[in-house]
PDB file of C-alpha atoms in Angstrom:
ATOM      1  CA  MET A 859      -6.876  14.233  28.201  1.00 72.00           C
ATOM      2  CA  SER A 860      -3.165  15.129  28.756  1.00 78.00           C
ATOM      3  CA  ALA A 861      -1.617  17.372  26.436  1.00 77.00           C
ATOM      4  CA  GLU A 862       0.589  14.392  25.579  1.00 74.00           C
ATOM      5  CA  ASP A 863      -2.484  12.356  24.647  1.00 78.00           C
ATOM      6  CA  GLU A 864      -3.681  15.296  22.386  1.00 80.00           C
ATOM      7  CA  ARG A 865      -0.658  15.588  20.330  1.00 75.00           C
ATOM      8  CA  LEU A 866      -0.654  11.776  19.950  1.00 73.00           C
ATOM      9  CA  ASP A 867      -4.143  11.987  18.855  1.00 76.00           C
ATOM     10  CA  GLN A 868      -3.069  14.993  16.154  1.00 74.00           C
ATOM     11  CA  LEU A 869      -0.696  12.464  14.928  1.00 71.00           C
ATOM     12  CA  LEU A 870      -3.193   9.815  14.385  1.00 70.00           C
ATOM     13  CA  LYS A 871      -5.263  12.284  12.405  1.00 70.00           C
ATOM     14  CA  ILE A 872      -2.621  13.493  10.181  1.00 66.00           C
ATOM     15  CA  ALA A 873      -1.187  10.287   9.581  1.00 61.00           C
ATOM     16  CA  ASP A 874      -4.187   9.637   7.062  1.00 60.00           C
ATOM     17  CA  ASP A 875      -3.474  13.128   5.464  1.00 60.00           C
ATOM     18  CA  GLY A 876      -1.018  13.707   2.708  1.00 79.00           C
ATOM     19  CA  LEU A 877       2.821  13.479   2.485  1.00 81.00           C
ATOM     20  CA  ALA A 878       3.379  17.079   3.182  1.00 80.00           C
ATOM     21  CA  HIS A 879       1.187  16.908   6.440  1.00 80.00           C
ATOM     22  CA  LYS A 880       2.994  13.684   7.507  1.00 81.00           C
ATOM     23  CA  PHE A 881       6.212  15.350   7.265  1.00 86.00           C
ATOM     24  CA  GLU A 882       5.403  18.618   8.864  1.00 85.00           C
ATOM     25  CA  ALA A 883       3.793  16.616  11.709  1.00 83.00           C
ATOM     26  CA  ALA A 884       6.823  14.594  12.392  1.00 86.00           C
ATOM     27  CA  ARG A 885       9.173  17.604  12.175  1.00 88.00           C
ATOM     28  CA  LEU A 886       6.888  19.437  14.833  1.00 86.00           C
ATOM     29  CA  TYR A 887       6.698  16.532  17.077  1.00 85.00           C
ATOM     30  CA  ALA A 888      10.366  15.742  17.011  1.00 86.00           C
ATOM     31  CA  ALA A 889      11.047  19.339  17.580  1.00 87.00           C
ATOM     32  CA  GLN A 890       8.581  19.411  20.563  1.00 83.00           C
ATOM     33  CA  ALA A 891      10.021  15.893  21.849  1.00 84.00           C
ATOM     34  CA  GLU A 892      13.602  17.406  21.796  1.00 85.00           C
ATOM     35  CA  ASP A 893      12.395  20.557  23.861  1.00 85.00           C
ATOM     36  CA  GLU A 894      10.645  18.415  26.329  1.00 84.00           C
ATOM     37  CA  GLY A 895      13.195  15.815  26.293  1.00 84.00           C
ATOM     38  CA  MET A 896      10.628  13.086  25.986  1.00 82.00           C
ATOM     39  CA  VAL A 897       8.884  10.971  23.422  1.00 80.00           C
ATOM     40  CA  ARG A 898       6.596   8.265  23.990  1.00 82.00           C
ATOM     41  CA  PRO A 899       7.039   5.042  22.072  1.00 86.00           C
ATOM     42  CA  LYS A 900       3.730   4.977  20.460  1.00 86.00           C
ATOM     43  CA  ALA A 901       4.518   8.526  19.072  1.00 84.00           C
ATOM     44  CA  ALA A 902       7.942   7.871  18.246  1.00 85.00           C
ATOM     45  CA  ILE A 903       6.532   4.772  16.053  1.00 89.00           C
ATOM     46  CA  LEU A 904       4.162   6.754  14.496  1.00 87.00           C
ATOM     47  CA  VAL A 905       6.453   9.408  13.589  1.00 87.00           C
ATOM     48  CA  LEU A 906       8.784   6.712  11.870  1.00 90.00           C
ATOM     49  CA  ARG A 907       6.088   5.143   9.908  1.00 88.00           C
ATOM     50  CA  MET A 908       5.075   8.508   8.515  1.00 86.00           C
ATOM     51  CA  LEU A 909       8.628   9.514   7.605  1.00 90.00           C
ATOM     52  CA  GLY A 910       9.060   6.111   5.706  1.00 91.00           C
ATOM     53  CA  ALA A 911       6.013   7.164   3.658  1.00 88.00           C
ATOM     54  CA  VAL A 912       7.510  10.578   2.905  1.00 89.00           C
ATOM     55  CA  ARG A 913      11.133   9.162   2.091  1.00 93.00           C
ATOM     56  CA  ASP A 914       9.626   6.408  -0.232  1.00 94.00           C
ATOM     57  CA  GLU A 915       7.717   9.051  -2.204  1.00 90.00           C
ATOM     58  CA  CYS A 916      10.845  11.401  -2.151  1.00 92.00           C
ATOM     59  CA  ASP A 917      13.254   8.502  -3.354  1.00 96.00           C
ATOM     60  CA  HIS A 918      10.607   7.742  -6.258  1.00 95.00           C
ATOM     61  CA  ILE A 919      10.642  11.374  -7.263  1.00 92.00           C
ATOM     62  CA  GLU A 920      14.350  11.830  -6.995  1.00 96.00           C
ATOM     63  CA  VAL A 921      14.690   8.353  -9.529  1.00 97.00           C
ATOM     64  CA  ARG A 922      12.169  10.119 -12.059  1.00 96.00           C
ATOM     65  CA  MET A 923      13.990  13.387 -11.940  1.00 95.00           C
ATOM     66  CA  THR A 924      17.602  11.876 -12.359  1.00 97.00           C
ATOM     67  CA  GLU A 925      16.006  10.109 -15.407  1.00 97.00           C
ATOM     68  CA  ALA A 926      14.440  13.166 -16.890  1.00 95.00           C
ATOM     69  CA  LEU A 927      18.077  15.140 -16.278  1.00 95.00           C
ATOM     70  CA  MET A 928      19.771  12.146 -18.093  1.00 96.00           C
ATOM     71  CA  ASP A 929      17.183  11.760 -20.690  1.00 96.00           C
ATOM     72  CA  SER A 930      17.688  15.721 -21.611  1.00 95.00           C
ATOM     73  CA  GLY A 931      21.468  15.159 -22.001  1.00 95.00           C
ATOM     74  CA  GLN A 932      22.593  16.506 -18.806  1.00 96.00           C
ATOM     75  CA  SER A 933      25.696  14.473 -17.204  1.00 95.00           C
ATOM     76  CA  TRP A 934      26.106  12.713 -14.148  1.00 96.00           C
ATOM     77  CA  GLU A 935      28.289  15.346 -12.834  1.00 96.00           C
ATOM     78  CA  GLU A 936      25.172  17.589 -13.312  1.00 96.00           C
ATOM     79  CA  VAL A 937      22.816  15.121 -11.634  1.00 97.00           C
ATOM     80  CA  GLY A 938      25.404  14.953  -8.801  1.00 96.00           C
ATOM     81  CA  ARG A 939      25.534  18.747  -8.038  1.00 96.00           C
ATOM     82  CA  ALA A 940      21.682  18.969  -8.267  1.00 95.00           C
ATOM     83  CA  THR A 941      21.618  16.369  -5.769  1.00 94.00           C
ATOM     84  CA  GLY A 942      24.411  17.523  -3.472  1.00 95.00           C
ATOM     85  CA  ARG A 943      26.635  14.166  -4.383  1.00 95.00           C
ATOM     86  CA  PRO A 944      30.145  15.218  -4.784  1.00 94.00           C
ATOM     87  CA  SER A 945      30.911  12.779  -7.999  1.00 95.00           C
ATOM     88  CA  LYS A 946      29.205  11.532 -10.993  1.00 94.00           C
ATOM     89  CA  GLN A 947      29.975   8.031  -9.309  1.00 96.00           C
ATOM     90  CA  ALA A 948      28.315   9.150  -5.838  1.00 97.00           C
ATOM     91  CA  ALA A 949      25.253  10.159  -8.066  1.00 97.00           C
ATOM     92  CA  GLN A 950      25.005   7.008  -9.998  1.00 97.00           C
ATOM     93  CA  GLN A 951      25.468   5.087  -6.903  1.00 97.00           C
ATOM     94  CA  ARG A 952      22.541   6.796  -5.265  1.00 97.00           C
ATOM     95  CA  TYR A 953      20.316   6.262  -8.292  1.00 98.00           C
ATOM     96  CA  ARG A 954      21.127   2.406  -8.360  1.00 97.00           C
ATOM     97  CA  ARG A 955      20.323   2.327  -4.584  1.00 97.00           C
ATOM     98  CA  LEU A 956      17.130   4.058  -4.884  1.00 97.00           C
ATOM     99  CA  GLY A 957      16.081   1.518  -7.471  1.00 96.00           C
ATOM    100  CA  GLY A 958      16.925   3.420 -10.568  1.00 97.00           C
ATOM    101  CA  THR A 959      17.504   0.737 -13.622  1.00 96.00           C
ATOM    102  CA  ARG A 960      17.990   2.567 -16.485  1.00 95.00           C
ATOM    103  CA  THR A 961      21.362   3.385 -18.260  1.00 94.00           C
ATOM    104  CA  TRP A 962      22.599   5.701 -20.663  1.00 93.00           C
ATOM    105  CA  PRO A 963      25.555   6.032 -23.304  1.00 87.00           C
ATOM    106  CA  THR A 964      28.445   7.269 -21.808  1.00 74.00           C
ATOM    107  CA  ARG A 965      29.086   9.336 -24.900  1.00 64.00           C
ATOM    108  CA  ARG A 966      26.524  11.687 -25.983  1.00 60.00           C
ATOM    109  CA  PRO A 967      26.539  12.593 -29.523  1.00 57.00           C
ATOM    110  CA  SER A 968      27.235  16.048 -30.225  1.00 61.00           C
ATOM    111  CA  ASN A 969      25.011  18.450 -31.909  1.00 57.00           C
TER     112      ASN A 969
END
């Protein structure tokens, strides 16, 4: 079995494991492929599928954490800063793109 076949076999085993393992496997394979200048199509497909699962979970978490911040009285500007977005509009658009559907009052009651 070639080294490339062994790496593909390892990817297949990790693909059944948790999200952190999937991300780490994809990251390591991409770095190794970049160093070697070669990626096998089967491996590329597997890596992209693993990243899709990781991305979906990250998006779900981002929606829930955005909602938690907004529920706690934080502003869209603060959500934007936390997520690296340049404006409140960018944070709101990202939330909607990720599937968020909730709304909050534009003016919060003062305490």
